[in-house]
Amino acid sequence: MTSRKLGLALALALAAGTALADPSPAKKVLIDKIVALQTQGMADGLTANIINGPLSQLTQGGRAALQQVPAEKREATAKAMDAELKKFVDENVPYLKDKISKAVPSTASALLDERFNEDELKQILAWGESPVSQKFGMANAELQKAVAQKVLTEAGPTLDGRFKTLNANIAKQLGLPAPGASAPKPAAPAPAPKK
C-alpha cells in the first residue's frame, strides 16, 4: 500500500513538474514574438470593451435623467456631464491600457505554451507578421465599426424604446415614478357639502 501511494505521489510530482516546466528557448522566442504582436491590439480592444460597456449604460441613464432637468438648465448640465465623462475616459483609458499591457505577456505566454506546440506557434507568427494579416486586422476593425454603426442606426430607435419600457417596468416594480413621467398632480379638494 505504501509503495502505491509513493508511486502515485511520484507520478503527480512528475506531472506537475512537466506542466510547470518552462518552454524550450526556441518556443519561448516564438511565444514572446506572438505576445508582442498581440499586446497593443489587445490592450486597445480590451480597454474599449471594459470602458464602453458601463459608460454606455451610464450615458443612457444620464440622457433619461437629463429630461427631468428644467429646460433652461439642460444644455449646461449636458456639457457638465460630457466634461465628467471625458475626464473619466482621459484618466482611466491609460490606466487600463497599462494594466492590460502588463497582464498580457504572462497570461498569454502561459496559454500559448500550454495550447500550442512549436510548429503551430511558427504558423501563428508567420500569419501574424504577414502584410495580409496586418491589412486584415485594420479592415476587421473598420468592419466592426461599420457594422456596429449600421446596427445602431437601424436598431437604435427600437432598442431605445425597449430600454425606456424596461426602465418604466423596473421603476414600477420599485414603486418609483416612471422615468420621464411627470409627477402626479395632487387631487383637487372635494367640494364642500352644500347646506
mmCIF file of C-alpha atoms in Angstrom:
data_model
loop_
_atom_site.group_PDB
_atom_site.id
_atom_site.type_symbol
_atom_site.label_atom_id
_atom_site.label_comp_id
_atom_site.label_asym_id
_atom_site.label_seq_id
_atom_site.Cartn_x
_atom_site.Cartn_y
_atom_site.Cartn_z
ATOM 1 C CA MET A 1 0.000 0.000 0.000
ATOM 2 C CA THR A 2 2.839 2.398 0.841
ATOM 3 C CA SER A 3 4.561 1.743 -2.474
ATOM 4 C CA ARG A 4 1.323 2.529 -4.347
ATOM 5 C CA LYS A 5 0.985 5.861 -2.527
ATOM 6 C CA LEU A 6 4.638 6.622 -3.166
ATOM 7 C CA GLY A 7 4.240 5.775 -6.870
ATOM 8 C CA LEU A 8 1.147 7.961 -7.150
ATOM 9 C CA ALA A 9 2.870 10.849 -5.399
ATOM 10 C CA LEU A 10 5.880 10.477 -7.705
ATOM 11 C CA ALA A 11 3.626 10.419 -10.787
ATOM 12 C CA LEU A 12 1.782 13.537 -9.594
ATOM 13 C CA ALA A 13 5.053 15.320 -8.885
ATOM 14 C CA LEU A 14 6.363 14.455 -12.351
ATOM 15 C CA ALA A 15 3.120 15.599 -13.985
ATOM 16 C CA ALA A 16 3.155 18.843 -12.021
ATOM 17 C CA GLY A 17 6.788 19.390 -12.909
ATOM 18 C CA THR A 18 6.063 18.850 -16.584
ATOM 19 C CA ALA A 19 3.084 21.206 -16.519
ATOM 20 C CA LEU A 20 5.079 23.898 -14.757
ATOM 21 C CA ALA A 21 8.245 23.500 -16.829
ATOM 22 C CA ASP A 22 9.378 26.479 -18.830
ATOM 23 C CA PRO A 23 9.079 26.212 -22.613
ATOM 24 C CA SER A 24 12.198 25.475 -24.616
ATOM 25 C CA PRO A 25 14.260 28.552 -25.570
ATOM 26 C CA ALA A 26 13.102 28.295 -29.210
ATOM 27 C CA LYS A 27 9.453 28.035 -28.171
ATOM 28 C CA LYS A 28 9.869 30.941 -25.733
ATOM 29 C CA VAL A 29 11.203 33.169 -28.544
ATOM 30 C CA LEU A 30 8.150 32.341 -30.693
ATOM 31 C CA ILE A 31 5.756 32.967 -27.804
ATOM 32 C CA ASP A 32 7.415 36.299 -26.992
ATOM 33 C CA LYS A 33 7.095 37.448 -30.616
ATOM 34 C CA ILE A 34 3.418 36.480 -30.793
ATOM 35 C CA VAL A 35 2.708 38.194 -27.476
ATOM 36 C CA ALA A 36 4.457 41.359 -28.695
ATOM 37 C CA LEU A 37 2.265 41.343 -31.821
ATOM 38 C CA GLN A 38 -0.895 40.931 -29.767
ATOM 39 C CA THR A 39 -0.271 43.211 -26.805
ATOM 40 C CA GLN A 40 -1.066 46.610 -28.364
ATOM 41 C CA GLY A 41 -4.173 45.498 -30.223
ATOM 42 C CA MET A 42 -5.404 43.532 -27.247
ATOM 43 C CA ALA A 43 -4.824 46.459 -24.887
ATOM 44 C CA ASP A 44 -6.809 48.792 -27.144
ATOM 45 C CA GLY A 45 -9.665 46.331 -27.672
ATOM 46 C CA LEU A 46 -9.998 45.238 -24.064
ATOM 47 C CA THR A 47 -9.793 48.802 -22.807
ATOM 48 C CA ALA A 48 -12.594 49.841 -25.148
ATOM 49 C CA ASN A 49 -14.748 46.892 -24.063
ATOM 50 C CA ILE A 50 -14.160 47.459 -20.366
ATOM 51 C CA ILE A 51 -14.795 51.216 -20.533
ATOM 52 C CA ASN A 52 -17.581 51.354 -23.122
ATOM 53 C CA GLY A 53 -19.951 48.856 -21.510
ATOM 54 C CA PRO A 54 -20.555 50.743 -18.263
ATOM 55 C CA LEU A 55 -20.199 54.152 -19.956
ATOM 56 C CA SER A 56 -22.928 53.303 -22.457
ATOM 57 C CA GLN A 57 -25.294 52.390 -19.644
ATOM 58 C CA LEU A 58 -24.325 55.461 -17.662
ATOM 59 C CA THR A 59 -24.730 57.746 -20.667
ATOM 60 C CA GLN A 60 -28.112 56.287 -21.488
ATOM 61 C CA GLY A 61 -29.271 56.736 -17.902
ATOM 62 C CA GLY A 62 -27.858 60.261 -17.926
ATOM 63 C CA ARG A 63 -29.812 61.138 -21.062
ATOM 64 C CA ALA A 64 -33.019 59.884 -19.478
ATOM 65 C CA ALA A 65 -32.297 61.810 -16.266
ATOM 66 C CA LEU A 66 -31.429 64.921 -18.275
ATOM 67 C CA GLN A 67 -35.036 65.091 -19.415
ATOM 68 C CA GLN A 68 -36.009 65.695 -15.774
ATOM 69 C CA VAL A 69 -33.778 68.784 -15.582
ATOM 70 C CA PRO A 70 -35.548 72.104 -16.238
ATOM 71 C CA ALA A 71 -35.219 73.074 -19.903
ATOM 72 C CA GLU A 72 -33.169 76.201 -19.190
ATOM 73 C CA LYS A 73 -30.528 74.152 -17.337
ATOM 74 C CA ARG A 74 -30.346 71.147 -19.707
ATOM 75 C CA GLU A 75 -27.620 72.414 -22.015
ATOM 76 C CA ALA A 76 -25.297 73.414 -19.187
ATOM 77 C CA THR A 77 -25.996 70.146 -17.365
ATOM 78 C CA ALA A 78 -25.319 68.144 -20.538
ATOM 79 C CA LYS A 79 -21.995 69.952 -21.015
ATOM 80 C CA ALA A 80 -21.032 69.282 -17.396
ATOM 81 C CA MET A 81 -21.937 65.599 -17.828
ATOM 82 C CA ASP A 82 -19.866 65.417 -21.025
ATOM 83 C CA ALA A 83 -16.904 67.001 -19.220
ATOM 84 C CA GLU A 84 -17.177 64.397 -16.437
ATOM 85 C CA LEU A 85 -17.333 61.548 -18.960
ATOM 86 C CA LYS A 86 -14.321 62.911 -20.852
ATOM 87 C CA LYS A 87 -12.378 63.299 -17.613
ATOM 88 C CA PHE A 88 -13.219 59.704 -16.650
ATOM 89 C CA VAL A 89 -12.089 58.381 -20.042
ATOM 90 C CA ASP A 90 -8.919 60.500 -20.056
ATOM 91 C CA GLU A 91 -7.957 59.227 -16.603
ATOM 92 C CA ASN A 92 -8.960 55.587 -16.940
ATOM 93 C CA VAL A 93 -8.078 54.588 -20.513
ATOM 94 C CA PRO A 94 -4.307 54.969 -19.993
ATOM 95 C CA TYR A 95 -4.587 53.276 -16.587
ATOM 96 C CA LEU A 96 -6.401 50.268 -18.050
ATOM 97 C CA LYS A 97 -4.093 50.032 -21.078
ATOM 98 C CA ASP A 98 -1.119 49.933 -18.719
ATOM 99 C CA LYS A 99 -2.696 47.200 -16.564
ATOM 100 C CA ILE A 100 -3.669 45.151 -19.625
ATOM 101 C CA SER A 101 -0.252 45.595 -21.261
ATOM 102 C CA LYS A 102 1.358 44.264 -18.091
ATOM 103 C CA ALA A 103 -1.083 41.348 -17.755
ATOM 104 C CA VAL A 104 -0.991 40.181 -21.375
ATOM 105 C CA PRO A 105 2.590 38.853 -21.537
ATOM 106 C CA SER A 106 2.399 36.468 -18.598
ATOM 107 C CA THR A 107 -1.184 35.407 -19.227
ATOM 108 C CA ALA A 108 -0.800 34.978 -22.987
ATOM 109 C CA SER A 109 2.597 33.288 -22.690
ATOM 110 C CA ALA A 110 1.240 30.625 -20.353
ATOM 111 C CA LEU A 111 -1.788 30.000 -22.559
ATOM 112 C CA LEU A 112 0.234 29.845 -25.786
ATOM 113 C CA ASP A 113 2.766 27.494 -24.177
ATOM 114 C CA GLU A 114 0.001 25.233 -22.925
ATOM 115 C CA ARG A 115 -2.106 25.095 -26.086
ATOM 116 C CA PHE A 116 0.350 25.230 -28.998
ATOM 117 C CA ASN A 117 3.419 23.300 -29.999
ATOM 118 C CA GLU A 118 6.444 24.937 -31.574
ATOM 119 C CA ASP A 119 5.341 24.247 -35.172
ATOM 120 C CA GLU A 120 1.895 25.749 -34.545
ATOM 121 C CA LEU A 121 3.484 28.819 -32.981
ATOM 122 C CA LYS A 122 5.645 29.258 -36.097
ATOM 123 C CA GLN A 123 2.495 29.190 -38.228
ATOM 124 C CA ILE A 124 0.733 31.709 -35.985
ATOM 125 C CA LEU A 125 3.744 34.007 -36.059
ATOM 126 C CA ALA A 126 4.075 33.747 -39.850
ATOM 127 C CA TRP A 127 0.418 34.718 -40.209
ATOM 128 C CA GLY A 128 0.624 37.489 -37.594
ATOM 129 C CA GLU A 129 3.650 39.102 -39.214
ATOM 130 C CA SER A 130 2.335 38.845 -42.766
ATOM 131 C CA PRO A 131 1.172 42.007 -44.566
ATOM 132 C CA VAL A 132 -2.142 40.292 -45.318
ATOM 133 C CA SER A 133 -2.738 39.674 -41.608
ATOM 134 C CA GLN A 134 -1.970 43.294 -40.768
ATOM 135 C CA LYS A 135 -4.204 44.524 -43.589
ATOM 136 C CA PHE A 136 -6.950 42.159 -42.425
ATOM 137 C CA GLY A 137 -6.582 43.436 -38.846
ATOM 138 C CA MET A 138 -7.103 47.035 -39.945
ATOM 139 C CA ALA A 139 -10.009 46.094 -42.221
ATOM 140 C CA ASN A 140 -11.562 43.995 -39.462
ATOM 141 C CA ALA A 141 -11.534 46.945 -37.038
ATOM 142 C CA GLU A 142 -13.178 49.146 -39.679
ATOM 143 C CA LEU A 143 -15.682 46.386 -40.477
ATOM 144 C CA GLN A 144 -16.680 46.013 -36.826
ATOM 145 C CA LYS A 145 -17.144 49.776 -36.521
ATOM 146 C CA ALA A 146 -19.215 49.941 -39.735
ATOM 147 C CA VAL A 147 -21.414 47.009 -38.688
ATOM 148 C CA ALA A 148 -21.936 48.473 -35.208
ATOM 149 C CA GLN A 149 -22.869 51.849 -36.704
ATOM 150 C CA LYS A 150 -25.324 50.279 -39.165
ATOM 151 C CA VAL A 151 -26.929 48.124 -36.489
ATOM 152 C CA LEU A 152 -27.250 51.068 -34.101
ATOM 153 C CA THR A 153 -28.759 53.228 -36.855
ATOM 154 C CA GLU A 154 -31.325 50.560 -37.688
ATOM 155 C CA ALA A 155 -31.963 49.059 -34.257
ATOM 156 C CA GLY A 156 -31.216 52.099 -32.074
ATOM 157 C CA PRO A 157 -34.707 53.595 -32.024
ATOM 158 C CA THR A 158 -36.283 50.198 -31.319
ATOM 159 C CA LEU A 159 -33.784 49.415 -28.574
ATOM 160 C CA ASP A 160 -34.192 52.897 -27.116
ATOM 161 C CA GLY A 161 -37.948 52.346 -26.873
ATOM 162 C CA ARG A 162 -37.419 48.933 -25.331
ATOM 163 C CA PHE A 163 -34.937 50.317 -22.796
ATOM 164 C CA LYS A 164 -37.466 53.016 -21.862
ATOM 165 C CA THR A 165 -40.120 50.343 -21.383
ATOM 166 C CA LEU A 166 -37.695 48.296 -19.293
ATOM 167 C CA ASN A 167 -36.842 51.374 -17.192
ATOM 168 C CA ALA A 168 -40.538 52.091 -16.672
ATOM 169 C CA ASN A 169 -41.257 48.467 -15.713
ATOM 170 C CA ILE A 170 -38.382 48.395 -13.232
ATOM 171 C CA ALA A 171 -39.433 51.751 -11.785
ATOM 172 C CA LYS A 172 -42.973 50.370 -11.409
ATOM 173 C CA GLN A 173 -41.642 47.277 -9.624
ATOM 174 C CA LEU A 174 -39.707 49.549 -7.275
ATOM 175 C CA GLY A 175 -42.723 51.781 -6.691
ATOM 176 C CA LEU A 176 -40.990 54.763 -8.301
ATOM 177 C CA PRO A 177 -42.463 57.128 -10.863
ATOM 178 C CA ALA A 178 -41.656 56.091 -14.406
ATOM 179 C CA PRO A 179 -38.625 57.904 -15.841
ATOM 180 C CA GLY A 180 -39.796 60.822 -17.928
ATOM 181 C CA ALA A 181 -43.251 60.800 -16.386
ATOM 182 C CA SER A 182 -44.347 63.979 -14.750
ATOM 183 C CA ALA A 183 -45.011 63.883 -11.058
ATOM 184 C CA PRO A 184 -48.612 63.047 -10.234
ATOM 185 C CA LYS A 185 -50.706 66.121 -9.616
ATOM 186 C CA PRO A 186 -52.358 66.351 -6.228
ATOM 187 C CA ALA A 187 -56.036 65.556 -6.281
ATOM 188 C CA ALA A 188 -58.338 68.555 -6.208
ATOM 189 C CA PRO A 189 -60.046 69.000 -2.859
ATOM 190 C CA ALA A 190 -63.541 67.665 -2.735
ATOM 191 C CA PRO A 191 -66.177 70.369 -2.927
ATOM 192 C CA ALA A 192 -67.632 71.385 0.414
ATOM 193 C CA PRO A 193 -71.027 69.808 1.072
ATOM 194 C CA LYS A 194 -73.982 72.099 0.345
ATOM 195 C CA LYS A 195 -76.117 73.083 3.233
#
